[in-house]
Short mmCIF file of C-alpha atoms and ligand atoms in Angstrom, two decimals:
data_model
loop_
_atom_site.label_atom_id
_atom_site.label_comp_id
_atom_site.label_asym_id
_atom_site.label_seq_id
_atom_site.Cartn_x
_atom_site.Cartn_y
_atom_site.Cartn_z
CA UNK A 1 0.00 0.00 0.00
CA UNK A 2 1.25 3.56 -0.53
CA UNK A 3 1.38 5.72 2.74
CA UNK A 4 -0.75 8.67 2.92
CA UNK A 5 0.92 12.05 2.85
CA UNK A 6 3.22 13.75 4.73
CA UNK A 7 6.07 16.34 4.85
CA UNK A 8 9.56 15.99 5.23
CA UNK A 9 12.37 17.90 7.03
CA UNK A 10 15.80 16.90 7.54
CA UNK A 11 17.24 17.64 11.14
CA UNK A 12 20.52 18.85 11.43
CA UNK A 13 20.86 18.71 15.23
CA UNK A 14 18.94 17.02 18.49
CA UNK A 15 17.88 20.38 18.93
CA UNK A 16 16.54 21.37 15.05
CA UNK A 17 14.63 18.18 16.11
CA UNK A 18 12.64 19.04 18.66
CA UNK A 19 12.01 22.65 17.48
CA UNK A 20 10.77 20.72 14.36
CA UNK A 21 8.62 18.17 16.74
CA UNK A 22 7.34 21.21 18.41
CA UNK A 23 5.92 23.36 15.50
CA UNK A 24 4.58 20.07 14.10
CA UNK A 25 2.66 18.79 17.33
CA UNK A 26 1.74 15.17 17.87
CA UNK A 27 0.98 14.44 14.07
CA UNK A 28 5.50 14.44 13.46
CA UNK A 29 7.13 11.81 13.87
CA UNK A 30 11.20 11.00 14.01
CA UNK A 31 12.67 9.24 11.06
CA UNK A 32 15.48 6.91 11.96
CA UNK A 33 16.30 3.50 10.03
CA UNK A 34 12.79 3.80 8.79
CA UNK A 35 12.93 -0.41 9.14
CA UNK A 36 9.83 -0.32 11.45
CA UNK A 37 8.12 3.02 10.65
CA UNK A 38 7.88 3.00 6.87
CA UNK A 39 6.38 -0.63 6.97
CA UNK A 40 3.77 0.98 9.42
CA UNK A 41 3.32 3.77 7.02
CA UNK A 42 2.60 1.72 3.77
CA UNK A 43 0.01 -0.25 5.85
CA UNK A 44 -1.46 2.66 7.49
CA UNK A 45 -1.29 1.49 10.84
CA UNK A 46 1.01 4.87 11.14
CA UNK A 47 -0.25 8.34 9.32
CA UNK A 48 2.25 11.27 10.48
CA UNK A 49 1.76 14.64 8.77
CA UNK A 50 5.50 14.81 8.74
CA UNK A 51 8.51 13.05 9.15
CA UNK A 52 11.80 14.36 11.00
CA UNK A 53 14.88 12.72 10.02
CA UNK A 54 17.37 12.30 12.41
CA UNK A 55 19.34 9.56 10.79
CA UNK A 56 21.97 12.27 8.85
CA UNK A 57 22.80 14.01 12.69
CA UNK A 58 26.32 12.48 12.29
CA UNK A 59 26.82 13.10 16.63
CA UNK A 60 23.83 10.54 17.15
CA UNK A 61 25.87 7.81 16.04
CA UNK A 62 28.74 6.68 18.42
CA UNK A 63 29.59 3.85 20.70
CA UNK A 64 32.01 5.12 23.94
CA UNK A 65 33.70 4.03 26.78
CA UNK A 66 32.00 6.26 29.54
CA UNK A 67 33.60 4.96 33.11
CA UNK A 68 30.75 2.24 34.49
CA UNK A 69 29.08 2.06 31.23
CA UNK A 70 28.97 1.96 27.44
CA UNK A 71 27.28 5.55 26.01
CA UNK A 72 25.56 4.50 22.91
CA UNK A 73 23.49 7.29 20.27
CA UNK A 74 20.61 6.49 19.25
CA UNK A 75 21.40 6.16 15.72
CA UNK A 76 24.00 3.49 15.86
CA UNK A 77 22.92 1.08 13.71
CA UNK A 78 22.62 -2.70 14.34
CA UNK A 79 25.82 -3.35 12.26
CA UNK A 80 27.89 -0.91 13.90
CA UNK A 81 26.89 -2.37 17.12
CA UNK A 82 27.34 -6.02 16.10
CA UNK A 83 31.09 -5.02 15.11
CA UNK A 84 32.05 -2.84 18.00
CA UNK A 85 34.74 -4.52 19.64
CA UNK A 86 34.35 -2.06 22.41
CA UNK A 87 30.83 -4.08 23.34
CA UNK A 88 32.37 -7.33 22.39
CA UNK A 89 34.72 -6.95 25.10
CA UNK A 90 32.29 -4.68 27.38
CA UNK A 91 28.96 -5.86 26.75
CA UNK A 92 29.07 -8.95 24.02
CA UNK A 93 24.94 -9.76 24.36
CA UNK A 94 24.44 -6.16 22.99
CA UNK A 95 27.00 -6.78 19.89
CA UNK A 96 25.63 -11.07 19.60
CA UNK A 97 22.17 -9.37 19.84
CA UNK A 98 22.24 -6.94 17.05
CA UNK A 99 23.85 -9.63 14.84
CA UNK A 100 20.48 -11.87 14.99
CA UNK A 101 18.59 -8.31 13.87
CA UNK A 102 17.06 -9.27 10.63
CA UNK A 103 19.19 -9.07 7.04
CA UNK A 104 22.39 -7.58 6.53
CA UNK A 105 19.81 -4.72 4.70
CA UNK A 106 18.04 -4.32 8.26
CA UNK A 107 21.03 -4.10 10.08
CA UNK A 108 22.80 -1.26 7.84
CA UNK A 109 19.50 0.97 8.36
CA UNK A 110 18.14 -0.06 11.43
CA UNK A 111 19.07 1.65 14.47
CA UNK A 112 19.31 1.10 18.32
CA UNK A 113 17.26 4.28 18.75
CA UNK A 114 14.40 3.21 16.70
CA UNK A 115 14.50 -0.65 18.22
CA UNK A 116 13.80 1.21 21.59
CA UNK A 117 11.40 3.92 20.78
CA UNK A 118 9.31 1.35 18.23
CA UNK A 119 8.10 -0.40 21.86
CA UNK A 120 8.06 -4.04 19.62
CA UNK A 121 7.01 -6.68 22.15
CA UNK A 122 9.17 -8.88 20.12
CA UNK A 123 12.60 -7.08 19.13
CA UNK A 124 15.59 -7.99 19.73
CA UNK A 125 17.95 -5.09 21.91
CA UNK A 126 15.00 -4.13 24.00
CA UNK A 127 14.77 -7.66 25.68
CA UNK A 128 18.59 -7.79 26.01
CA UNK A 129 18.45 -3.88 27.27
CA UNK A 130 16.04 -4.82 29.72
CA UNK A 131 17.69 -7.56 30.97
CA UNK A 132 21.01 -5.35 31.10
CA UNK A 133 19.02 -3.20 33.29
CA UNK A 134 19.81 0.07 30.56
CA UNK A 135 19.27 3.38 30.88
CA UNK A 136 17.53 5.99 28.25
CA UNK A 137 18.37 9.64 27.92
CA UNK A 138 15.72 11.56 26.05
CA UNK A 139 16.02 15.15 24.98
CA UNK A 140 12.87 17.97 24.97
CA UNK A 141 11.96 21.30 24.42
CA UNK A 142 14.18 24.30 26.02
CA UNK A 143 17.44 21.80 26.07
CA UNK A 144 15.58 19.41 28.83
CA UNK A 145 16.69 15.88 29.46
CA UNK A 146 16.01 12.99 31.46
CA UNK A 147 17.01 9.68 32.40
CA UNK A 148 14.44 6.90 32.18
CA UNK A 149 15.45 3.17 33.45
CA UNK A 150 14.65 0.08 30.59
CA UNK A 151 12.42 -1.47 33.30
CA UNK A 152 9.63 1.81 33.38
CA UNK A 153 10.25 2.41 29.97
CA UNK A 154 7.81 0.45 27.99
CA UNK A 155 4.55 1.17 28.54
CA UNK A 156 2.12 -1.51 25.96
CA UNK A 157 2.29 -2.33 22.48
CA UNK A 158 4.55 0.31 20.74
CA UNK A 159 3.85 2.31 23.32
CA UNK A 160 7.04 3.96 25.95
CA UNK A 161 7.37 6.97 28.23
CA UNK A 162 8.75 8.85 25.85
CA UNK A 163 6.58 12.27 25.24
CA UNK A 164 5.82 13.19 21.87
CA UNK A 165 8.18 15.92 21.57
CA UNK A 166 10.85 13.77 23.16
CA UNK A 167 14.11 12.84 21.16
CA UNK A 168 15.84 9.43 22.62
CA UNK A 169 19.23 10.33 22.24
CA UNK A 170 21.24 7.64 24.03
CA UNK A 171 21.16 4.41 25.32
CA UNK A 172 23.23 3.59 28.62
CA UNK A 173 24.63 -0.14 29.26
CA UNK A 174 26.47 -1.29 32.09
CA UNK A 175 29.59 -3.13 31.83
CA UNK A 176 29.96 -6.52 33.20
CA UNK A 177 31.63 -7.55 35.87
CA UNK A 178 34.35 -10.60 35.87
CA UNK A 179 31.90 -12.86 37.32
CA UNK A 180 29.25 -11.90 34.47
CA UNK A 181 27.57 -14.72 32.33
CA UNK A 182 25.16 -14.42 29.37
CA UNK A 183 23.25 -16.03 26.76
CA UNK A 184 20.82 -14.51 24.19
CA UNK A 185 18.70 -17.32 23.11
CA UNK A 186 16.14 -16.50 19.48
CA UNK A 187 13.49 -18.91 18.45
CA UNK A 188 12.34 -18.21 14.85
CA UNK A 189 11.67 -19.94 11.86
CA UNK A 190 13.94 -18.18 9.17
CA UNK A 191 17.61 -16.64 10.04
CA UNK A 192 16.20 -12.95 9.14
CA UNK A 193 12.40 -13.03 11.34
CA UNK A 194 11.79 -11.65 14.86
CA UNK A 195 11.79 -14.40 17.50
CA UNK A 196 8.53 -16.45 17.88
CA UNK A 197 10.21 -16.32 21.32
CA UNK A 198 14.15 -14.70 22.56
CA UNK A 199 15.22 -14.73 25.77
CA UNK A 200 18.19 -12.57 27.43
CA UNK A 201 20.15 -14.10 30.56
CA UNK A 202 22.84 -11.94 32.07
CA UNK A 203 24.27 -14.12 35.37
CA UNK A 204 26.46 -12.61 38.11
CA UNK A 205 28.74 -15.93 39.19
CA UNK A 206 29.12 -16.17 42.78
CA UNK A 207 32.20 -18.96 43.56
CA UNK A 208 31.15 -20.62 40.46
CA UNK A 209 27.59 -20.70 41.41
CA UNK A 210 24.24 -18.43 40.83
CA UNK A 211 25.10 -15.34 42.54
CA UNK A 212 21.99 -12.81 40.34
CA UNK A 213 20.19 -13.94 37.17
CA UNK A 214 18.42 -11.25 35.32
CA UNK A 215 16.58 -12.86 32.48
CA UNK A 216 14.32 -10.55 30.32
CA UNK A 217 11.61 -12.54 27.49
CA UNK A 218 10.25 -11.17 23.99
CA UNK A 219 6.93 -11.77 22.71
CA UNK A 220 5.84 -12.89 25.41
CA UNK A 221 3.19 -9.79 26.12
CA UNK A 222 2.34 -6.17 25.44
CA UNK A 223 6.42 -5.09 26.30
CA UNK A 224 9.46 -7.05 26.76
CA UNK A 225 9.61 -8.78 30.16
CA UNK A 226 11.51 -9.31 32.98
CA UNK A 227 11.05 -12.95 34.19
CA UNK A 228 10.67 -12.24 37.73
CA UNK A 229 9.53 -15.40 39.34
CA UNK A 230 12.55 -17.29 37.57
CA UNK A 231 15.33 -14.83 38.92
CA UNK A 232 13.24 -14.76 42.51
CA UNK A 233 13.96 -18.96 41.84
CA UNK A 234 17.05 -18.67 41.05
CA UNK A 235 18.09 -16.59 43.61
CA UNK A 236 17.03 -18.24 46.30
CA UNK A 237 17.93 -21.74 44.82
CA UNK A 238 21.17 -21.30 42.67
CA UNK A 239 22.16 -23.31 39.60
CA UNK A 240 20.70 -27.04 40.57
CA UNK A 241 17.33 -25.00 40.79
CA UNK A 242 17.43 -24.01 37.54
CA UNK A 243 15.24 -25.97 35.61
CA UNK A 244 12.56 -25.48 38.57
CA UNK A 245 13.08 -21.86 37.98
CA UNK A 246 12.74 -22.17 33.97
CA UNK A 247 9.37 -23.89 34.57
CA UNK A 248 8.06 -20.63 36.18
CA UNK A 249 8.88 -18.57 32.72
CA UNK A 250 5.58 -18.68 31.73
CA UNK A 251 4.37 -16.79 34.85
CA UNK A 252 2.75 -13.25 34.78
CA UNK A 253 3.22 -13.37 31.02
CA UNK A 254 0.32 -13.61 27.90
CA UNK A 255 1.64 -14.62 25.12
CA UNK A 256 0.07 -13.89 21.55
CA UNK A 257 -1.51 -16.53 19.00
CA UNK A 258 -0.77 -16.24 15.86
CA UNK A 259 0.30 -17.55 12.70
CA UNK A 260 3.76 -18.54 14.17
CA UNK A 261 3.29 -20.25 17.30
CA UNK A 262 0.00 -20.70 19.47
CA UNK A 263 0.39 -19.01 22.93
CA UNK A 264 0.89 -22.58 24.46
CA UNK A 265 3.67 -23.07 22.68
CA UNK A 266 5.15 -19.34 23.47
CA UNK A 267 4.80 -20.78 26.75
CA UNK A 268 6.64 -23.67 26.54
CA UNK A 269 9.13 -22.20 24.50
CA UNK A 270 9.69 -19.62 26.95
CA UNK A 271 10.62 -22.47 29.59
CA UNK A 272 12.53 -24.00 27.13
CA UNK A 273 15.39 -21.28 26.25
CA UNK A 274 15.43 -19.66 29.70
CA UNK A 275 16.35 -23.18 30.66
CA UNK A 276 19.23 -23.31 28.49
CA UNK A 277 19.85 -19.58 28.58
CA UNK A 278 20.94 -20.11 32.31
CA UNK A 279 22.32 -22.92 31.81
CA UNK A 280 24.81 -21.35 28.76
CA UNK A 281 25.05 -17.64 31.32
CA UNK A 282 26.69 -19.72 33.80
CA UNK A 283 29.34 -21.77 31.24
CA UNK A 284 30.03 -18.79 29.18
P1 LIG B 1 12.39 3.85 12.52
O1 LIG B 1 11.62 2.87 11.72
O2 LIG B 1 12.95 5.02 11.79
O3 LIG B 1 11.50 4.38 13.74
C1 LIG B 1 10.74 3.50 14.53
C2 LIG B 1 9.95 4.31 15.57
O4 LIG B 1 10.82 4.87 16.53
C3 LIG B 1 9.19 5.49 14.96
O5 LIG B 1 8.00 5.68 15.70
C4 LIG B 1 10.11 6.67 15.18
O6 LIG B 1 9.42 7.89 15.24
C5 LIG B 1 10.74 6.30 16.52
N1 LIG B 1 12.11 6.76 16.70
C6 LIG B 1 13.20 6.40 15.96
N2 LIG B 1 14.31 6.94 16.49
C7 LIG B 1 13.93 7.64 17.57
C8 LIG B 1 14.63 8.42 18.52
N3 LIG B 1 15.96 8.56 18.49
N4 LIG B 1 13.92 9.03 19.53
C9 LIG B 1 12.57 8.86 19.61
N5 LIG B 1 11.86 8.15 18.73
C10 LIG B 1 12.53 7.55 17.70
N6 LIG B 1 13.93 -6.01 14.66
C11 LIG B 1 14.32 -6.90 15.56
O7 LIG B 1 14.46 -6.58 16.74
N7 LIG B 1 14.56 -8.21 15.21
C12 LIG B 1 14.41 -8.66 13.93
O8 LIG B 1 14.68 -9.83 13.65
C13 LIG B 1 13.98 -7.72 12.96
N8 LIG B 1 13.81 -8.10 11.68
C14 LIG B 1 13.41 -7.19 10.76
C15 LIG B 1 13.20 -7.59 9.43
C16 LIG B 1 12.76 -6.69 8.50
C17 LIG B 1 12.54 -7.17 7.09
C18 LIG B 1 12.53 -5.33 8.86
C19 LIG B 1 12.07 -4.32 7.83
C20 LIG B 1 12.74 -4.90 10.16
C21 LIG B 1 13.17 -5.82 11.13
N9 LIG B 1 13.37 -5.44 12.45
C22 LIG B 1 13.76 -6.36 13.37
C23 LIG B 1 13.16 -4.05 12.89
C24 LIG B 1 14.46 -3.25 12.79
O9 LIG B 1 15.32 -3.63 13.86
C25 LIG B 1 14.20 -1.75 12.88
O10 LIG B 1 15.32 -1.15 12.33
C26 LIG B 1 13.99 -1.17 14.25
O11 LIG B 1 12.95 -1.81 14.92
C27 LIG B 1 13.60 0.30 14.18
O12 LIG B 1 14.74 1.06 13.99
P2 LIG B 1 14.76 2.19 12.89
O13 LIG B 1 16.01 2.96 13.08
O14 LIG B 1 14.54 1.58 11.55
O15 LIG B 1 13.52 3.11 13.36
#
């Protein structure tokens, strides 16, 4: 289908962008990747009056060393992340994640900024951010900014906290530790689709036993998910627990039907790979 119209302005700074998402008012939207939006847009699920691209505001795209964490702009894109040897030594779930992002075409457009603003129940670096425990800095109008956590970020179904005339401008990961495991586990079909189910484990080793587990699910519901009752598990239990804590995955999620997988078999997928997500966290 052929998206309905709309105007076009090129942003040439964070700022220019939220002037430009000001004078527009909610009907604007940001242009990144365009891998999510444009798709929207041809099937009219999305109809903004005009379309702000950020993806040429050459200071958006970065990835840097900053202390306790890696400082990430927005408009990295999946490739650049999935070679940064800075998160392959840092952070490798971020890097493995991107990698798994959809075609090598995806991945050259696509950006960490749009992944995280889209709100996809079922994408790939906001489960793994989540899990991370990430942080999101998002610029407004009159040079405001804020910090919001990964965990109060999504709010439903392509829905987040950001406000309309918001700009996410960069993504905050924390380092790991020594004692740090992880495992990003994606169950799909074809190499290039979005998991039917993924799962992101990110272990803290304690005297080579469970010390933390944080282990975050996609598809699995309206947002990405934190699978709460498994860590709780877990933590009490440590590593012989673990496949007792895995059976609990399913818990305080509601998994879609559709033409991939039934929800029952979300749900036993989900026990499945956090099973051998924990497992892997704790030998890698
Ligand atoms: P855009 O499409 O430009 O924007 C998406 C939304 O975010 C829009 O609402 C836009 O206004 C908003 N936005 C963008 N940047 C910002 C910002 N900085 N601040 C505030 N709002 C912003 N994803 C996966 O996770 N896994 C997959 O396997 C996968 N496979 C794919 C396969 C195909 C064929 C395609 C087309 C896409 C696939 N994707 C997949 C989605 C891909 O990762 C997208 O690139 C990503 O979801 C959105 O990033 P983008 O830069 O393209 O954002």
């Amino acid at each position: 289908m052929i998206p309905s119209t709309f105007d076009y302005q090129v942003a040439e700074s964070v700022d220019h962008a939220v002037e430009l998402l000001g004078e527009a008012g909610p009907g604007a939207k940001l242009l990144a990747g365009g891998h999510s939006l444009i798709p929207m847009m041809k099937l009219r699920f999305a109809r903004p009056t005009l379309l702000v691209d950020i993806a040429r505001i050459g200071d958006l795209s970065y990835i840097r060393d900053a202390g306790d964490v890696i400082a990430i702009g927005a408009c990295t894109r999946h490739h650049d992340l999935h070679h940064s040897s800075l998160l392959d030594e840092a952070c490798p779930i971020v890097s493995h994640a991107a990698g798994l992002i959809g075609d090598p075409q995806v991945r050259h457009k696509g950006t960490i900024g749009g992944s995280v603003a889209h709100g996809d129940p079922a994408s790939d670096l906001p489960a793994v951010l989540l899990a991370l425990g990430a942080e999101f800095v998002l610029n407004g109008p009159g040079g405001s900014s804020r910090t919001v956590a990964a965990s109060d970020f999504w709010t439903g179904v392509f829905e987040t906290a950001a406000a309309p005339g918001e700009v996410l401008t960069e993504i905050l990961v924390p380092k790991f530790g020594p004692a740090a495991g992880w495992s990003y586990l994606k169950f799909n079909r074809r190499a290039q689709d979005w998991g039917i189910v993924a799962v992101a484990a990110v272990v803290e080793r304690s005297n080579g036993a469970i010390g933390s587990a944080r282990v975050a699910l996609a598809n699995k519901g309206p947002t990405v998910l934190r699978a709460v009752a498994v860590e709780a598990a877990l933590a009490v239990a440590g590593q012989k627990a673990i496949p007792g804590a895995a059976a609990l995955a399913p818990e305080g999620t509601s998994p879609p039907s559709d033409t991939n997988a039934t929800a029952e078999f979300r749900r036993h997928l989900a026990e499945v790979l956090v099973r051998r997500a924990v497992e892997a966290s704790m030998g890698s």
